[in-house]
């Protein structure tokens, strides 16, 4: 896949590893969350516009949207179901799990791939400043993914997290 950024790469790597060896329904719902989204591409586009006084490259501009990662993940995994991108500063993964729990409960989806993706940009001191973190605070990038299916009674995100905690003690999810 050409013209993808670091955020999309993280989403592709994590989602692919999560579902490796699993049977995915073509209509599997896709839910991606992030606290800050594809910040690297947003910085690049802003610098091109304001510092360089030029128009950004089309792929850079399109990839400023976090939902672009959903397109690439769905294409890579052969998914044709609904795709949601949820971005908010605090507890974005919990918000995504809330959506998954509601959609599983009402039958909108029978299977859901849900993940959180966070990208870290260089230089780190500027990344910390953007996130309003203290100087020297640890920062990292990565992603976490789960494949959930209808059949477990999830009333809300707290139930999902509680279930995952109990299962992780059994080494099912490796959390």
PDB file of C-alpha atoms in Angstrom:
ATOM      1  CA  UNK A   1       0.000   0.000   0.000  1.00  0.00           C
ATOM      2  CA  UNK A   2       1.429   3.272  -1.098  1.00  0.00           C
ATOM      3  CA  UNK A   3       1.056   6.721   0.377  1.00  0.00           C
ATOM      4  CA  UNK A   4       0.156   5.746   3.892  1.00  0.00           C
ATOM      5  CA  UNK A   5       1.423   7.515   6.977  1.00  0.00           C
ATOM      6  CA  UNK A   6       2.675   6.259  10.322  1.00  0.00           C
ATOM      7  CA  UNK A   7      -0.810   6.343  11.876  1.00  0.00           C
ATOM      8  CA  UNK A   8      -2.195   4.095   9.128  1.00  0.00           C
ATOM      9  CA  UNK A   9       0.848   1.810   9.362  1.00  0.00           C
ATOM     10  CA  UNK A  10       0.223   1.335  13.087  1.00  0.00           C
ATOM     11  CA  UNK A  11      -3.458   0.573  12.439  1.00  0.00           C
ATOM     12  CA  UNK A  12      -2.595  -1.953   9.713  1.00  0.00           C
ATOM     13  CA  UNK A  13       0.062  -3.713  11.769  1.00  0.00           C
ATOM     14  CA  UNK A  14      -2.041  -3.953  14.918  1.00  0.00           C
ATOM     15  CA  UNK A  15      -5.294  -4.994  13.264  1.00  0.00           C
ATOM     16  CA  UNK A  16      -3.522  -7.563  11.102  1.00  0.00           C
ATOM     17  CA  UNK A  17      -1.789  -9.108  14.086  1.00  0.00           C
ATOM     18  CA  UNK A  18      -5.026  -9.175  16.081  1.00  0.00           C
ATOM     19  CA  UNK A  19      -7.003 -11.122  13.484  1.00  0.00           C
ATOM     20  CA  UNK A  20      -4.229 -13.381  12.250  1.00  0.00           C
ATOM     21  CA  UNK A  21      -5.679 -16.887  12.012  1.00  0.00           C
ATOM     22  CA  UNK A  22      -9.205 -15.668  12.888  1.00  0.00           C
ATOM     23  CA  UNK A  23     -12.273 -15.951  10.680  1.00  0.00           C
ATOM     24  CA  UNK A  24     -13.573 -12.492   9.886  1.00  0.00           C
ATOM     25  CA  UNK A  25     -17.086 -11.914   8.625  1.00  0.00           C
ATOM     26  CA  UNK A  26     -17.064  -9.574   5.612  1.00  0.00           C
ATOM     27  CA  UNK A  27     -19.588  -7.358   7.430  1.00  0.00           C
ATOM     28  CA  UNK A  28     -17.467  -7.212  10.613  1.00  0.00           C
ATOM     29  CA  UNK A  29     -17.780  -3.752  12.147  1.00  0.00           C
ATOM     30  CA  UNK A  30     -14.584  -1.714  12.385  1.00  0.00           C
ATOM     31  CA  UNK A  31     -14.102   0.749  15.249  1.00  0.00           C
ATOM     32  CA  UNK A  32     -10.895   2.781  15.489  1.00  0.00           C
ATOM     33  CA  UNK A  33     -10.250   5.229  18.292  1.00  0.00           C
ATOM     34  CA  UNK A  34      -7.501   7.695  19.093  1.00  0.00           C
ATOM     35  CA  UNK A  35      -6.792  10.448  21.566  1.00  0.00           C
ATOM     36  CA  UNK A  36      -5.085  12.696  19.031  1.00  0.00           C
ATOM     37  CA  UNK A  37      -5.530  11.004  15.659  1.00  0.00           C
ATOM     38  CA  UNK A  38      -3.028  11.164  12.811  1.00  0.00           C
ATOM     39  CA  UNK A  39      -1.032  14.028  14.293  1.00  0.00           C
ATOM     40  CA  UNK A  40       2.024  13.553  12.069  1.00  0.00           C
ATOM     41  CA  UNK A  41       0.130  14.213   8.857  1.00  0.00           C
ATOM     42  CA  UNK A  42      -1.753  17.110  10.422  1.00  0.00           C
ATOM     43  CA  UNK A  43       1.548  18.737  11.368  1.00  0.00           C
ATOM     44  CA  UNK A  44       2.931  18.207   7.874  1.00  0.00           C
ATOM     45  CA  UNK A  45      -0.145  19.728   6.213  1.00  0.00           C
ATOM     46  CA  UNK A  46      -0.170  22.720   8.582  1.00  0.00           C
ATOM     47  CA  UNK A  47       3.526  23.377   7.968  1.00  0.00           C
ATOM     48  CA  UNK A  48       3.015  23.179   4.209  1.00  0.00           C
ATOM     49  CA  UNK A  49       0.138  25.666   4.392  1.00  0.00           C
ATOM     50  CA  UNK A  50       1.449  28.156   6.943  1.00  0.00           C
ATOM     51  CA  UNK A  51       5.226  27.933   6.857  1.00  0.00           C
ATOM     52  CA  UNK A  52       5.759  27.117   3.177  1.00  0.00           C
ATOM     53  CA  UNK A  53       2.655  28.915   1.803  1.00  0.00           C
ATOM     54  CA  UNK A  54       1.897  25.974  -0.496  1.00  0.00           C
ATOM     55  CA  UNK A  55      -0.967  23.585  -0.964  1.00  0.00           C
ATOM     56  CA  UNK A  56      -0.494  20.188   0.679  1.00  0.00           C
ATOM     57  CA  UNK A  57      -0.094  17.017  -1.328  1.00  0.00           C
ATOM     58  CA  UNK A  58      -3.514  15.358  -1.855  1.00  0.00           C
ATOM     59  CA  UNK A  59      -2.658  12.131   0.020  1.00  0.00           C
ATOM     60  CA  UNK A  60      -1.248  14.085   2.955  1.00  0.00           C
ATOM     61  CA  UNK A  61      -4.423  16.150   3.095  1.00  0.00           C
ATOM     62  CA  UNK A  62      -6.725  13.105   2.901  1.00  0.00           C
ATOM     63  CA  UNK A  63      -4.697  11.264   5.544  1.00  0.00           C
ATOM     64  CA  UNK A  64      -5.278  14.068   8.065  1.00  0.00           C
ATOM     65  CA  UNK A  65      -8.589  12.322   8.666  1.00  0.00           C
ATOM     66  CA  UNK A  66      -8.369   9.479  11.136  1.00  0.00           C
ATOM     67  CA  UNK A  67     -11.088   7.673   9.214  1.00  0.00           C
ATOM     68  CA  UNK A  68      -8.582   7.094   6.394  1.00  0.00           C
ATOM     69  CA  UNK A  69      -7.041   4.391   8.577  1.00  0.00           C
ATOM     70  CA  UNK A  70     -10.413   2.630   8.566  1.00  0.00           C
ATOM     71  CA  UNK A  71     -10.408   2.518   4.781  1.00  0.00           C
ATOM     72  CA  UNK A  72      -6.968   0.902   4.653  1.00  0.00           C
ATOM     73  CA  UNK A  73      -7.700  -1.587   7.452  1.00  0.00           C
ATOM     74  CA  UNK A  74     -11.004  -2.597   5.826  1.00  0.00           C
ATOM     75  CA  UNK A  75      -9.332  -2.964   2.427  1.00  0.00           C
ATOM     76  CA  UNK A  76      -6.469  -5.000   3.892  1.00  0.00           C
ATOM     77  CA  UNK A  77      -8.791  -7.365   5.768  1.00  0.00           C
ATOM     78  CA  UNK A  78     -11.530  -7.586   3.125  1.00  0.00           C
ATOM     79  CA  UNK A  79     -14.166  -5.948   5.316  1.00  0.00           C
ATOM     80  CA  UNK A  80     -17.294  -4.292   3.951  1.00  0.00           C
ATOM     81  CA  UNK A  81     -19.162  -3.541   7.190  1.00  0.00           C
ATOM     82  CA  UNK A  82     -19.560  -0.229   8.965  1.00  0.00           C
ATOM     83  CA  UNK A  83     -16.469   1.695   9.977  1.00  0.00           C
ATOM     84  CA  UNK A  84     -16.322   4.285  12.754  1.00  0.00           C
ATOM     85  CA  UNK A  85     -13.481   6.548  13.862  1.00  0.00           C
ATOM     86  CA  UNK A  86     -13.779   7.947  17.372  1.00  0.00           C
ATOM     87  CA  UNK A  87     -11.398  10.652  18.496  1.00  0.00           C
ATOM     88  CA  UNK A  88     -11.405  12.308  21.873  1.00  0.00           C
ATOM     89  CA  UNK A  89      -8.704  13.352  24.289  1.00  0.00           C
ATOM     90  CA  UNK A  90      -9.709  11.103  27.174  1.00  0.00           C
ATOM     91  CA  UNK A  91     -10.776   7.481  27.084  1.00  0.00           C
ATOM     92  CA  UNK A  92     -11.221   7.186  23.332  1.00  0.00           C
ATOM     93  CA  UNK A  93     -10.942   3.396  23.547  1.00  0.00           C
ATOM     94  CA  UNK A  94     -13.706   3.263  26.156  1.00  0.00           C
ATOM     95  CA  UNK A  95     -15.874   5.382  23.841  1.00  0.00           C
ATOM     96  CA  UNK A  96     -15.228   2.922  20.996  1.00  0.00           C
ATOM     97  CA  UNK A  97     -16.073   0.001  23.281  1.00  0.00           C
ATOM     98  CA  UNK A  98     -19.335   1.771  24.210  1.00  0.00           C
ATOM     99  CA  UNK A  99     -20.220   1.924  20.502  1.00  0.00           C
ATOM    100  CA  UNK A 100     -19.273  -1.725  19.990  1.00  0.00           C
ATOM    101  CA  UNK A 101     -21.328  -2.832  23.005  1.00  0.00           C
ATOM    102  CA  UNK A 102     -24.371  -0.927  21.733  1.00  0.00           C
ATOM    103  CA  UNK A 103     -24.012  -2.259  18.191  1.00  0.00           C
ATOM    104  CA  UNK A 104     -23.526  -5.857  19.365  1.00  0.00           C
ATOM    105  CA  UNK A 105     -26.504  -5.559  21.723  1.00  0.00           C
ATOM    106  CA  UNK A 106     -28.889  -4.206  19.073  1.00  0.00           C
ATOM    107  CA  UNK A 107     -27.635  -6.546  16.352  1.00  0.00           C
ATOM    108  CA  UNK A 108     -26.124  -3.851  14.115  1.00  0.00           C
ATOM    109  CA  UNK A 109     -23.023  -6.062  13.996  1.00  0.00           C
ATOM    110  CA  UNK A 110     -22.334  -9.666  14.963  1.00  0.00           C
ATOM    111  CA  UNK A 111     -18.562  -9.216  14.984  1.00  0.00           C
ATOM    112  CA  UNK A 112     -16.487  -6.117  15.741  1.00  0.00           C
ATOM    113  CA  UNK A 113     -12.822  -5.296  15.362  1.00  0.00           C
ATOM    114  CA  UNK A 114     -12.017  -2.469  17.747  1.00  0.00           C
ATOM    115  CA  UNK A 115      -8.710  -0.730  18.245  1.00  0.00           C
ATOM    116  CA  UNK A 116      -6.959   2.308  19.590  1.00  0.00           C
ATOM    117  CA  UNK A 117      -4.071   3.879  17.684  1.00  0.00           C
ATOM    118  CA  UNK A 118      -1.700   6.536  18.999  1.00  0.00           C
ATOM    119  CA  UNK A 119       1.118   8.060  16.985  1.00  0.00           C
ATOM    120  CA  UNK A 120       4.125   9.821  18.486  1.00  0.00           C
ATOM    121  CA  UNK A 121       5.838  12.600  16.535  1.00  0.00           C
ATOM    122  CA  UNK A 122       9.358  13.959  16.682  1.00  0.00           C
ATOM    123  CA  UNK A 123      10.823  15.973  18.240  1.00  0.00           C
ATOM    124  CA  UNK A 124       9.458  14.552  21.483  1.00  0.00           C
ATOM    125  CA  UNK A 125       9.589  17.844  23.379  1.00  0.00           C
ATOM    126  CA  UNK A 126       7.150  19.348  20.838  1.00  0.00           C
ATOM    127  CA  UNK A 127       4.952  16.247  21.018  1.00  0.00           C
ATOM    128  CA  UNK A 128       4.767  16.608  24.810  1.00  0.00           C
ATOM    129  CA  UNK A 129       3.909  20.280  24.424  1.00  0.00           C
ATOM    130  CA  UNK A 130       1.085  19.442  21.990  1.00  0.00           C
ATOM    131  CA  UNK A 131      -0.291  16.939  24.486  1.00  0.00           C
ATOM    132  CA  UNK A 132       0.193  19.373  27.376  1.00  0.00           C
ATOM    133  CA  UNK A 133       2.481  16.923  29.168  1.00  0.00           C
ATOM    134  CA  UNK A 134       5.276  17.935  31.534  1.00  0.00           C
ATOM    135  CA  UNK A 135       8.835  18.087  30.230  1.00  0.00           C
ATOM    136  CA  UNK A 136      10.450  14.653  30.310  1.00  0.00           C
ATOM    137  CA  UNK A 137       7.124  12.763  30.568  1.00  0.00           C
ATOM    138  CA  UNK A 138       7.232   9.350  28.908  1.00  0.00           C
ATOM    139  CA  UNK A 139       5.535   9.246  25.506  1.00  0.00           C
ATOM    140  CA  UNK A 140       5.049   6.317  23.183  1.00  0.00           C
ATOM    141  CA  UNK A 141       3.133   5.189  20.142  1.00  0.00           C
ATOM    142  CA  UNK A 142       1.343   1.966  19.476  1.00  0.00           C
ATOM    143  CA  UNK A 143      -2.028   0.330  19.167  1.00  0.00           C
ATOM    144  CA  UNK A 144      -4.215  -2.243  20.867  1.00  0.00           C
ATOM    145  CA  UNK A 145      -6.876  -4.299  19.111  1.00  0.00           C
ATOM    146  CA  UNK A 146      -9.660  -6.708  20.069  1.00  0.00           C
ATOM    147  CA  UNK A 147     -11.944  -8.890  17.984  1.00  0.00           C
ATOM    148  CA  UNK A 148     -15.313  -9.156  19.708  1.00  0.00           C
ATOM    149  CA  UNK A 149     -18.361 -11.192  18.734  1.00  0.00           C
ATOM    150  CA  UNK A 150     -21.995 -11.312  19.676  1.00  0.00           C
ATOM    151  CA  UNK A 151     -22.660 -13.868  22.359  1.00  0.00           C
ATOM    152  CA  UNK A 152     -21.063 -12.263  25.394  1.00  0.00           C
ATOM    153  CA  UNK A 153     -23.492 -10.013  27.255  1.00  0.00           C
ATOM    154  CA  UNK A 154     -21.869  -6.570  27.119  1.00  0.00           C
ATOM    155  CA  UNK A 155     -24.118  -3.848  28.498  1.00  0.00           C
ATOM    156  CA  UNK A 156     -21.480  -1.130  28.330  1.00  0.00           C
ATOM    157  CA  UNK A 157     -17.753  -0.450  28.027  1.00  0.00           C
ATOM    158  CA  UNK A 158     -17.177  -1.126  31.732  1.00  0.00           C
ATOM    159  CA  UNK A 159     -18.577  -4.634  31.276  1.00  0.00           C
ATOM    160  CA  UNK A 160     -16.239  -5.194  28.313  1.00  0.00           C
ATOM    161  CA  UNK A 161     -13.245  -3.942  30.290  1.00  0.00           C
ATOM    162  CA  UNK A 162     -14.233  -6.067  33.293  1.00  0.00           C
ATOM    163  CA  UNK A 163     -14.587  -9.110  31.068  1.00  0.00           C
ATOM    164  CA  UNK A 164     -11.219  -8.452  29.446  1.00  0.00           C
ATOM    165  CA  UNK A 165      -9.552  -8.077  32.842  1.00  0.00           C
ATOM    166  CA  UNK A 166     -10.971 -11.400  34.007  1.00  0.00           C
ATOM    167  CA  UNK A 167      -9.955 -13.110  30.755  1.00  0.00           C
ATOM    168  CA  UNK A 168      -6.454 -11.608  30.802  1.00  0.00           C
ATOM    169  CA  UNK A 169      -5.851 -13.475  34.052  1.00  0.00           C
ATOM    170  CA  UNK A 170      -6.414 -16.624  31.981  1.00  0.00           C
ATOM    171  CA  UNK A 171      -3.926 -15.344  29.355  1.00  0.00           C
ATOM    172  CA  UNK A 172      -6.624 -15.319  26.683  1.00  0.00           C
ATOM    173  CA  UNK A 173      -5.960 -11.775  25.528  1.00  0.00           C
ATOM    174  CA  UNK A 174      -2.388 -11.386  26.719  1.00  0.00           C
ATOM    175  CA  UNK A 175      -3.133  -7.986  28.247  1.00  0.00           C
TER     176      UNK A 175
END
